[in-house]
Short mmCIF file of C-alpha atoms and ligand atoms in Angstrom, two decimals:
data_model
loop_
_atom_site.label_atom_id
_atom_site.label_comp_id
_atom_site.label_asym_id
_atom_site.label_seq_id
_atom_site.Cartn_x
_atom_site.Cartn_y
_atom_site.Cartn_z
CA UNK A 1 100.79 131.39 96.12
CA UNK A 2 99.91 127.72 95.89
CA UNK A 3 100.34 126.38 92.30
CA UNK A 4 97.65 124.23 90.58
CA UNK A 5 99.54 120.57 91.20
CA UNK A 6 100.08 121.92 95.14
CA UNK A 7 95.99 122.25 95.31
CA UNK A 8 95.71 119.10 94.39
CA UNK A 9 93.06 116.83 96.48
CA UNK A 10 93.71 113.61 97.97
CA UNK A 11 91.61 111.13 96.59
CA UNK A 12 88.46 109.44 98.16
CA UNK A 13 87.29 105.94 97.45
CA UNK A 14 84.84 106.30 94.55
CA UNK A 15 82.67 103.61 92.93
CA UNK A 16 82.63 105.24 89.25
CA UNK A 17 84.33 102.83 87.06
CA UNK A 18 83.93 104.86 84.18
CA UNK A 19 86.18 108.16 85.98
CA UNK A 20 88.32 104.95 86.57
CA UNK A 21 89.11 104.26 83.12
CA UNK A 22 89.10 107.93 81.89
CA UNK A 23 91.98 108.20 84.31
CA UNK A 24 93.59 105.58 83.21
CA UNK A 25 93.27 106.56 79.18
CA UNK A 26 94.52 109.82 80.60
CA UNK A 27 97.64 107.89 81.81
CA UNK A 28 97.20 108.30 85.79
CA UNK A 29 96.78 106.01 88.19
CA UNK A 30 93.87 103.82 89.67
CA UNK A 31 94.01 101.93 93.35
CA UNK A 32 90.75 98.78 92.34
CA UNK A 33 89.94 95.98 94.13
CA UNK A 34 90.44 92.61 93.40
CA UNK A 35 89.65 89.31 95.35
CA UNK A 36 93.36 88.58 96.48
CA UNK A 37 94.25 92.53 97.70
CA UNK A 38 94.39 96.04 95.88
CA UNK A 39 96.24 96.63 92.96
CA UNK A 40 98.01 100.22 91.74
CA UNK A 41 96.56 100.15 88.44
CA UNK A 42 98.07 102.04 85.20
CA UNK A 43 97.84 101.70 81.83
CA UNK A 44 100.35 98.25 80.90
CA UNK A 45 100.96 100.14 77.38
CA UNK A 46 101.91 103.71 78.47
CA UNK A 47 105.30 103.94 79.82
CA UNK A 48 105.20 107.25 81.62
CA UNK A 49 102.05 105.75 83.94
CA UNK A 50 104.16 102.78 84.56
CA UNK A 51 107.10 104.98 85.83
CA UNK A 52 104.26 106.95 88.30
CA UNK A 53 103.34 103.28 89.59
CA UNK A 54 106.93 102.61 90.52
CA UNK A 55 107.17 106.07 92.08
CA UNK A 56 104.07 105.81 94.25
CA UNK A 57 105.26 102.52 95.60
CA UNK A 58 108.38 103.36 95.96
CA UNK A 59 109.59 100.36 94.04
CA UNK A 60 112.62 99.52 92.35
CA UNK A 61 112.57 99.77 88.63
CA UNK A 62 113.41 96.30 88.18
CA UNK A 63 110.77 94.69 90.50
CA UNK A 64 108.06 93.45 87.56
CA UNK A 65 104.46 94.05 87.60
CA UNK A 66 101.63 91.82 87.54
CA UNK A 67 99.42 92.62 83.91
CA UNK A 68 95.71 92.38 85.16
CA UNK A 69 93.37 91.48 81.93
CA UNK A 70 89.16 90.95 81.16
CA UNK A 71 87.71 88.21 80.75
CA UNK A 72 88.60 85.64 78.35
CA UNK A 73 91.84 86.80 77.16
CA UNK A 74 93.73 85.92 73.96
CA UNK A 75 97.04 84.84 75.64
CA UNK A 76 98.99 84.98 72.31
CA UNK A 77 98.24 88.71 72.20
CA UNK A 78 99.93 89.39 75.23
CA UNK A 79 102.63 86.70 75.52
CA UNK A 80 104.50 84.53 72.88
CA UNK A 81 105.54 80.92 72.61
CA UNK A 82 102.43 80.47 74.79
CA UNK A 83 102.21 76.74 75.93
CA UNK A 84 99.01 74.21 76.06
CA UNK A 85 99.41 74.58 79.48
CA UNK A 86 98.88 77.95 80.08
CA UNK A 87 95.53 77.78 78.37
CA UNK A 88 94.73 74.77 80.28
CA UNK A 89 94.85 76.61 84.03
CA UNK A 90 93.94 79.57 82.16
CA UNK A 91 90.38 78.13 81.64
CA UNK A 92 90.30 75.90 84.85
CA UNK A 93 91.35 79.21 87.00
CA UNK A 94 90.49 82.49 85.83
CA UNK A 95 88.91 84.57 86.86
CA UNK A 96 90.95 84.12 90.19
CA UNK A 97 93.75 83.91 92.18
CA UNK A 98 96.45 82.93 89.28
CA UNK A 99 99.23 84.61 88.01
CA UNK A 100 100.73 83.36 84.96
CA UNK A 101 104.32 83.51 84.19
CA UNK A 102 104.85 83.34 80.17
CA UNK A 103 107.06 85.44 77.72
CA UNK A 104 106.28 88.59 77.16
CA UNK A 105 104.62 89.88 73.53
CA UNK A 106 105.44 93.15 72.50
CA UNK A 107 102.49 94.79 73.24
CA UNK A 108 103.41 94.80 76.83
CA UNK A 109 105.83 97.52 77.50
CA UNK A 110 109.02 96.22 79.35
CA UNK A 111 109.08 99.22 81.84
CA UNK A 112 106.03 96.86 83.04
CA UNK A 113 108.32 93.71 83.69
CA UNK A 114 111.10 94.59 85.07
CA UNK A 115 112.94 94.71 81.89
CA UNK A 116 112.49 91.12 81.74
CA UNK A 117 111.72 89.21 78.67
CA UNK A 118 108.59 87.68 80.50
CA UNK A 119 105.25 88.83 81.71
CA UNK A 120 102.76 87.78 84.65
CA UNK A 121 99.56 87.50 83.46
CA UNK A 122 96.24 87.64 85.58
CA UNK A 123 92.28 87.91 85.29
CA UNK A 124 91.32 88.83 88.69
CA UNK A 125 87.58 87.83 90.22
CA UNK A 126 86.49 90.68 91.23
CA UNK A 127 83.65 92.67 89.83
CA UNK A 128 84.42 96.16 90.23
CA UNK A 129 88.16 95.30 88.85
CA UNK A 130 86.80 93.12 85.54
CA UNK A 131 84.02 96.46 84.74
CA UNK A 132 87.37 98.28 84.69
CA UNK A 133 89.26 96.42 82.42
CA UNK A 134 85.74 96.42 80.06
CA UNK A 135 85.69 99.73 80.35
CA UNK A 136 89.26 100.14 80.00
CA UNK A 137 89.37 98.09 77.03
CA UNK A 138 93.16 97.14 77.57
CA UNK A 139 96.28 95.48 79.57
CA UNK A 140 96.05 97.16 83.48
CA UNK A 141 99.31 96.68 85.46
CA UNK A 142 98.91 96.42 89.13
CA UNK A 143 101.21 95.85 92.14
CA UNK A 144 99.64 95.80 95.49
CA UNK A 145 98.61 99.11 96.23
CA UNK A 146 101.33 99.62 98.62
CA UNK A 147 104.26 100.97 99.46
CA UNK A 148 107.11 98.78 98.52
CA UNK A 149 107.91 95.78 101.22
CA UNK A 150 104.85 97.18 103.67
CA UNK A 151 101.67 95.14 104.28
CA UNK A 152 99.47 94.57 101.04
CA UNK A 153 96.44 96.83 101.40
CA UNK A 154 92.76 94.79 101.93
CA UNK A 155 90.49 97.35 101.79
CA UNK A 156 90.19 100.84 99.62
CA UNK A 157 91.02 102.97 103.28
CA UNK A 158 94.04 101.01 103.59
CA UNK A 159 95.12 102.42 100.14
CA UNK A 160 94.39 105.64 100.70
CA UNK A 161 96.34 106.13 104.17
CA UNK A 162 99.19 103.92 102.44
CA UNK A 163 99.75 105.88 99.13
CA UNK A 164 97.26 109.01 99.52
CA UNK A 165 97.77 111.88 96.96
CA UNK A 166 99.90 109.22 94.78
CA UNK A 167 97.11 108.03 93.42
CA UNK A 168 94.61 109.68 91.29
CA UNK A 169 91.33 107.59 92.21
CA UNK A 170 90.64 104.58 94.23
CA UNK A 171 87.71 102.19 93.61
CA UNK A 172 85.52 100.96 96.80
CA UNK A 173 85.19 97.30 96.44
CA UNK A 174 84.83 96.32 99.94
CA UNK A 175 87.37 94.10 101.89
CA UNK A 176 88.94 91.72 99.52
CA UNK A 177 87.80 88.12 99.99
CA UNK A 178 90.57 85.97 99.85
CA UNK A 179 92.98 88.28 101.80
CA UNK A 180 96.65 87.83 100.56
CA UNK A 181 98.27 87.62 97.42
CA UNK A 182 97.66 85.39 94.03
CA UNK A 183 99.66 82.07 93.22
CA UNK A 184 102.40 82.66 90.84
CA UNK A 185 103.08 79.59 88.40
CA UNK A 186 105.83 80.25 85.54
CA UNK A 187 105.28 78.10 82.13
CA UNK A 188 108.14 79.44 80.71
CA UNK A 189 110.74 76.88 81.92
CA UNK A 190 110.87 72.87 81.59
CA UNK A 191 108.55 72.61 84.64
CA UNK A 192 105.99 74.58 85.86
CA UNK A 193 107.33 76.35 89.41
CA UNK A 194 105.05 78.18 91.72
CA UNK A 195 106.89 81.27 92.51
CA UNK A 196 104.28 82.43 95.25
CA UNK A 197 101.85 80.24 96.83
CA UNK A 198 98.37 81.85 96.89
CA UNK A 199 94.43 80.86 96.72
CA UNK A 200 95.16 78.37 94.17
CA UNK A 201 96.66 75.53 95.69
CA UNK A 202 99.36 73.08 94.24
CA UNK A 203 97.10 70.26 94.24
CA UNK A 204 95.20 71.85 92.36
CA UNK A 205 97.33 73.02 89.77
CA UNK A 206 98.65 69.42 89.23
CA UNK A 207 95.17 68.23 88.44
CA UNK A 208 94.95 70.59 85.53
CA UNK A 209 98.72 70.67 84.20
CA UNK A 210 98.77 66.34 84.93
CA UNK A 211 102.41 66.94 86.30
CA UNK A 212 104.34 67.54 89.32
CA UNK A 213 104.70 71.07 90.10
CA UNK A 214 108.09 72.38 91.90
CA UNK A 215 107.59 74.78 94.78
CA UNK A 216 109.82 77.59 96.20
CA UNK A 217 108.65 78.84 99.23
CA UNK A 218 109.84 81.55 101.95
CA UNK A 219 112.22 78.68 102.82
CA UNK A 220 114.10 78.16 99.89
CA UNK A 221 114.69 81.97 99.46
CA UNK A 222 116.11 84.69 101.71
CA UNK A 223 115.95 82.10 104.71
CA UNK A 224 118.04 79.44 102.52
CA UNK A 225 119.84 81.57 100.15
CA UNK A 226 120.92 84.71 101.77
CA UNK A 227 120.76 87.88 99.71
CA UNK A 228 117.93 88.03 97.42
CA UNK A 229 117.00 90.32 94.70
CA UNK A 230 114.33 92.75 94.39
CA UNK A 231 112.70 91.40 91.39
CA UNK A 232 113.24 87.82 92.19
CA UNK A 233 114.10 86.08 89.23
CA UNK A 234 117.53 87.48 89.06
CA UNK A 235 119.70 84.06 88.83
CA UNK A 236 118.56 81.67 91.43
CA UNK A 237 116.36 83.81 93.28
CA UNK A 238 112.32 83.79 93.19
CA UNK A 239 110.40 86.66 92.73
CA UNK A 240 108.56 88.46 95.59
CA UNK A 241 111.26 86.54 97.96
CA UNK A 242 112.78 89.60 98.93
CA UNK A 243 113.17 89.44 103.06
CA UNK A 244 111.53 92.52 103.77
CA UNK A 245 108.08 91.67 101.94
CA UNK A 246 104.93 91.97 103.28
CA UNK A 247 106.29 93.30 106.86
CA UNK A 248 104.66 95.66 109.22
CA UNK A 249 106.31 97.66 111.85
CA UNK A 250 106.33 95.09 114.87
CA UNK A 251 108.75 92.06 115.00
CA UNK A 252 106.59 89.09 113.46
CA UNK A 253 107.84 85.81 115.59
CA UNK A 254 106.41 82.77 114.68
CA UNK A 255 105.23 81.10 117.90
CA UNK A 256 103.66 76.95 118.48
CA UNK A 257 100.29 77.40 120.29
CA UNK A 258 102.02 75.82 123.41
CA UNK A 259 104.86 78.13 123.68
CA UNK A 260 102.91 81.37 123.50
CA UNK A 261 101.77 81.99 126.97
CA UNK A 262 105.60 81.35 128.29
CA UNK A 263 106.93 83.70 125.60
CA UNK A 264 104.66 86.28 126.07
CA UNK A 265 105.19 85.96 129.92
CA UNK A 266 109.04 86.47 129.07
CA UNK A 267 108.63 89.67 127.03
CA UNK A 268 106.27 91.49 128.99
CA UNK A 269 108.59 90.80 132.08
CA UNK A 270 111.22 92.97 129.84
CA UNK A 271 108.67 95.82 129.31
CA UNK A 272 107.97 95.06 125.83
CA UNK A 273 104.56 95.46 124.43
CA UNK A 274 103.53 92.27 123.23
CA UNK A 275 100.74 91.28 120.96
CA UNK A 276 99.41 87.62 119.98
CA UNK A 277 97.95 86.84 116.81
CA UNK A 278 95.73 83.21 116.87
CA UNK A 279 93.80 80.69 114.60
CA UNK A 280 91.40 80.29 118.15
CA UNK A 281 91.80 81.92 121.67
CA UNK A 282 94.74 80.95 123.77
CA UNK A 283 95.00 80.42 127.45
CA UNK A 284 97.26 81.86 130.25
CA UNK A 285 98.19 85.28 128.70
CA UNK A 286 99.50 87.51 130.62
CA UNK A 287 97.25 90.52 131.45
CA UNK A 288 99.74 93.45 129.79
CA UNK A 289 99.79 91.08 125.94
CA UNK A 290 97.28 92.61 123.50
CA UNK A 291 95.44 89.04 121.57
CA UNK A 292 94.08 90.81 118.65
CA UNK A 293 90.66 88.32 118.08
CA UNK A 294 91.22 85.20 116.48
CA UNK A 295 92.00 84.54 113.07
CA UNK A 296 90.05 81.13 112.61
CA UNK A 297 90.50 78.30 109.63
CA UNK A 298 92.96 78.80 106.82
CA UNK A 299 90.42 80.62 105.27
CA UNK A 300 89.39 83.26 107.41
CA UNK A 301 93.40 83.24 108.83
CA UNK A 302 93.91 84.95 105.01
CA UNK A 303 91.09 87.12 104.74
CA UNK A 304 92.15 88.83 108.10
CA UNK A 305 95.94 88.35 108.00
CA UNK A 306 96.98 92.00 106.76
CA UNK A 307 94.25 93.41 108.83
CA UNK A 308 95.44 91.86 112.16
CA UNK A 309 99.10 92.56 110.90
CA UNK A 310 98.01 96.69 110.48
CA UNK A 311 95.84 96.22 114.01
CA UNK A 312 99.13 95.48 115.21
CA UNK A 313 100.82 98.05 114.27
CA UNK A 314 98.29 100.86 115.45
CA UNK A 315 98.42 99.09 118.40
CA UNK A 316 101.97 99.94 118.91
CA UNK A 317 102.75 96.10 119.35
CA UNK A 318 106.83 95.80 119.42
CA UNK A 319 106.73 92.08 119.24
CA UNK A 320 103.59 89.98 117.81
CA UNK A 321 103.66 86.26 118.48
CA UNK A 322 102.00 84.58 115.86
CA UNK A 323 100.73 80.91 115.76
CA UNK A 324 101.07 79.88 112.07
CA UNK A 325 98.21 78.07 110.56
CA UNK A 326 98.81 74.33 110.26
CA UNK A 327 99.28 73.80 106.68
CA UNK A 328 101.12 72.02 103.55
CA UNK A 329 99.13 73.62 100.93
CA UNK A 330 96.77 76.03 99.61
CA UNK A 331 95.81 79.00 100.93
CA UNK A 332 96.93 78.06 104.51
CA UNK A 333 100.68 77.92 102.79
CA UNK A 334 99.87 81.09 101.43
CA UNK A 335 99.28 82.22 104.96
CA UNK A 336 102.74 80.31 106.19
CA UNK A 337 104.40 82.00 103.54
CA UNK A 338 103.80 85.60 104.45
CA UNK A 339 104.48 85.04 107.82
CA UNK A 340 107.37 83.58 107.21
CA UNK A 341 108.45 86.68 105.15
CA UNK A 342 107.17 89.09 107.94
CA UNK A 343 109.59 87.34 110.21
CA UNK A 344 112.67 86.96 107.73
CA UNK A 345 112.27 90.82 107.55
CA UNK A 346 113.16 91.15 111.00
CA UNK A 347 116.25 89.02 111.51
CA UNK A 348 119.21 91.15 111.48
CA UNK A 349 121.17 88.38 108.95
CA UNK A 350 118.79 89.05 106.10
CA UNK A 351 118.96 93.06 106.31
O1 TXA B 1 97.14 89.06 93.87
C1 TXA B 1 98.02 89.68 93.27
O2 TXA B 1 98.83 89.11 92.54
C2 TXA B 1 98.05 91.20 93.43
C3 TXA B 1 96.78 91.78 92.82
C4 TXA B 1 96.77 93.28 92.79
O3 TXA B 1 96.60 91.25 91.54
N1 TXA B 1 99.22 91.74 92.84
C5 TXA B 1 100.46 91.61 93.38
O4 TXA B 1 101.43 92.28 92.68
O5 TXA B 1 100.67 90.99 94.37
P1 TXA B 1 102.87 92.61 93.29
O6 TXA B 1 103.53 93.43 92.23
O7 TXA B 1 102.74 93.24 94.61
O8 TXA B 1 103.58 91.24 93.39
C6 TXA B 1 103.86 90.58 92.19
C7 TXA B 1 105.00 89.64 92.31
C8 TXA B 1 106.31 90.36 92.57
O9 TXA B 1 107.01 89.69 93.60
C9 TXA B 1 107.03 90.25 91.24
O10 TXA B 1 108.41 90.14 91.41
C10 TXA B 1 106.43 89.00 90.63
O11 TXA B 1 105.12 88.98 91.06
N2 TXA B 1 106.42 89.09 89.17
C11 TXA B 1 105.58 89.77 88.38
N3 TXA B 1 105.94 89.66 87.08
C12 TXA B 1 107.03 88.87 87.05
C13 TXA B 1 107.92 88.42 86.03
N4 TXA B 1 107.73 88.74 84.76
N5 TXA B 1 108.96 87.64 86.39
C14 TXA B 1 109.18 87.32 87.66
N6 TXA B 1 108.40 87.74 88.67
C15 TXA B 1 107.34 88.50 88.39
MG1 MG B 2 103.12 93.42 96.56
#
C-alpha cells in the first residue's frame, strides 16, 4: 500500500507561470529562472513554505534568503529606514544582477532572513521569473536552487537532478545568461560593502552611489579569517563566505596558464584523473588530462562556469586545474571569487 504523498511525481520543467503561482499561493515551492542562476522560490510571507525551502536545500536555518520582487518596487514596503541610496542603484540596476542589503520591514517574515533584522532585496531580469512575481502578486524568496554548499544550478535540468521531488514545479527558462550569482551591496551600515561580487561591477556601483565602495572578497573571508559562519554576517564574517560554497565534487586548484601542462604532467604520473578548465586552449597536455572546452572572456568564463564545474564532476575528474580569469572587477571577479571558494572548500584547514 503506497500512500498518497509516496505516489507523488517528480516534477518536470514546465513553462506555465500561472500553475507557478497557484503553487506558490498554495504555499509550495517553485525552482524559476533568473539571469544570474535558479532560485528555490516560496512565498517570502508564509512561514511554513520558507521552512520547506530550507529543508529542500538542506540549509541551515540561519543562512538568509534573497527576497526576489516585480518590477518597480516600493522599497519602503519591504524594508525600513530605506536610504537615498538604495533607490539610487535601485533605478540605475534593476532589473538585474543586484542584491540589496537594507533593514527588514515587517512584512517580510524573519524565518526568510535568517532571523536577522535585515533583508536582501532583488528584481531579477529575467522574463519568465518577473511574469511570476506579476502573477504572484507578492515578495518570492529564493536561494539558488541547490543543495546547500553544491554548485548553483544554470539550467531547469540541473534543478531537477539537484533537488528532484523537493520541489513542487520548476519553470524552463533556458540556461541563465549571466551564469553565477548576483552582487550583494549592504546600505545598512556607514558605507556601502559589497558582500558578493557579481554582474554588477564595483565601478559601477561607485558611479551611481558617488562614493568609494569597500569590498570583501573570498580573500578576506574563510582564506583570511578562519572559521566562518553559515549565514555570513555573524560578527566579522560576510555572508555567502562560508568555505564550502559553490564546490563540486573534484578538488578545484587554481592553476597560472604556464604551470598547467607541468602540473597536470605531475598528477597524471600519480594516477589521478585530471581535468583542466581554460579561458582558451592550452598546449602540452598530457594525453590521460580531460580539457573540458574553453571557457573564453570574462563573460562567457561566467555563463559556463557551473556547467564546466558539473562536466567535471560527471567526468569523474579528482583534481581540475583551473586557470582563473584575469580580473580586478566585475563579472570576471565574480568568476575569481567562486573559484576561489571552490578551492577554499578543499583545503583541509578550512573544513
Ligand atoms: O543571483 C542570486 O542572488 C540568486 C538568484 C536566485 O537570485 N540567489 C542566490 O541566493 O544566490 P543564495 O541564497 O544562494 O545566496 C544568497 C546570499 C547568501 O550567502 C546569504 O547569506 C546572503 O546572500 N544574504 C541574503 N540575505 C542576507 C541578509 N539579510 N544578511 C546577510 N546576508 C544575506
Ligand atoms: Mg546559493
Amino acid at each position: 500500500m503506497t500512500s498518497a504523498d509516496d505516489r507523488r511525481l517528480d516534477p518536470v520543467a514546465s513553462d506555465d507561470v500561472v500553475a507557478a503561482a497557484e503553487v506558490l499561493r498554495a504555499g509550495g515551492l517553485v525552482a524559476f529562472p533568473t539571469e544570474t542562476v535558479y532560485g528555490l522560490g516560496a512565498d517570502a510571507t508564509n512561514e511554513d513554505a520558507l521552512r520547506k525551502v530550507f529543508a529542500a536545500k538542506g540549509r541551515p536555518a540561519t543562512h538568509p534568503l534573497i527576497v526576489h520582487l516585480g518590477t518597480r518596487p516600493r522599497l519602503e514596503d519591504w524594508a525600513v529606514d530605506v536610504p537615498d541610496a538604495a533607490h539610487r542603484v535601485a533605478e540605475a540596476f534593476w532589473p538585474g544582477p543586484l542584491t540589496i542589503l537594507l533593514r527588514r520591514g515587517e512584512r517580510i517574515s524573519p524565518v526568510a532572513t535568517g532571523g536577522r533584522d535585515t533583508v536582501g532585496l532583488r528584481v531579477p531580469a529575467h522574463d519568465v521569473a518577473l511574469e511570476l512575481l506579476y502573477r504572484f502578486g507578492g515578495p518570492i524568496a529564493a536561494p539558488s536552487a541547490n543543495r546547500f554548499g553544491e554548485v548553483s544550478p544554470t539550467t531547469a535540468q540541473h534543478v531537477l537532478a539537484d533537488l528532484g521531488s523537493s520541489v513542487d514545479l520548476v519553470l524552463e527558462g533556458g540556461p541563465s545568461v549571466v551564469g553565477v550569482e548576483s552582487t550583494i551591496v549592504d546600505l545598512t551600515g556607514e558605507v556601502p560593502t559589497v558582500l558578493r561580487p557579481g554582474g554588477i561591477s564595483v565601478a559601477d556601483l561607485e558611479v551611481v552611489l558617488g562614493r568609494p565602495v569597500v569590498v570583501w572578497t573570498s580573500d578576506d573571508g574563510p582564506a583570511a579569517g578562519g572559521e566562518v559562519d553559515e549565514g555570513g554576517g555573524c560578527e566579522g564574517s560576510a555572508p555567502g563566505t562560508l568555505s564550502s560554497h559553490y564546490s563540486p565534487v573534484a578538488r578545484v586548484v587554481l592553476v597560472p596558464a604556464d604551470e598547467v601542462a607541468g602540473r597536470a604532467e605531475e598528477l597524471v604520473a600519480h594516477g589521478t584523473r585530471v581535468g583542466v578548465l581554460a579561458p582558451t586552449a592550452l598546449d602540452g597536455l598530457p594525453v590521460a588530462a580531460v580539457e573540458l572546452e574553453p571557457v573564453g572572456d570574462a563573460d562567457r568564463y561566467a555563463h559556463l562556469l557551473y556547467q564546466r564545474l558539473r562536466q567535471a564532476d560527471r567526468l569523474e575528474v579528482e583534481v581540475l586545474l583551473v586557470v582563473p580569469p584575469d580580473a580586478t572587477d566585475g563579472i570576471g571577479l565574480a568568476v575569481l571569487d567562486r573559484l576561489r571558494r571552490a578551492a577554499a572548500a578543499d583545503e583541509p584547514a578550512t573544513d
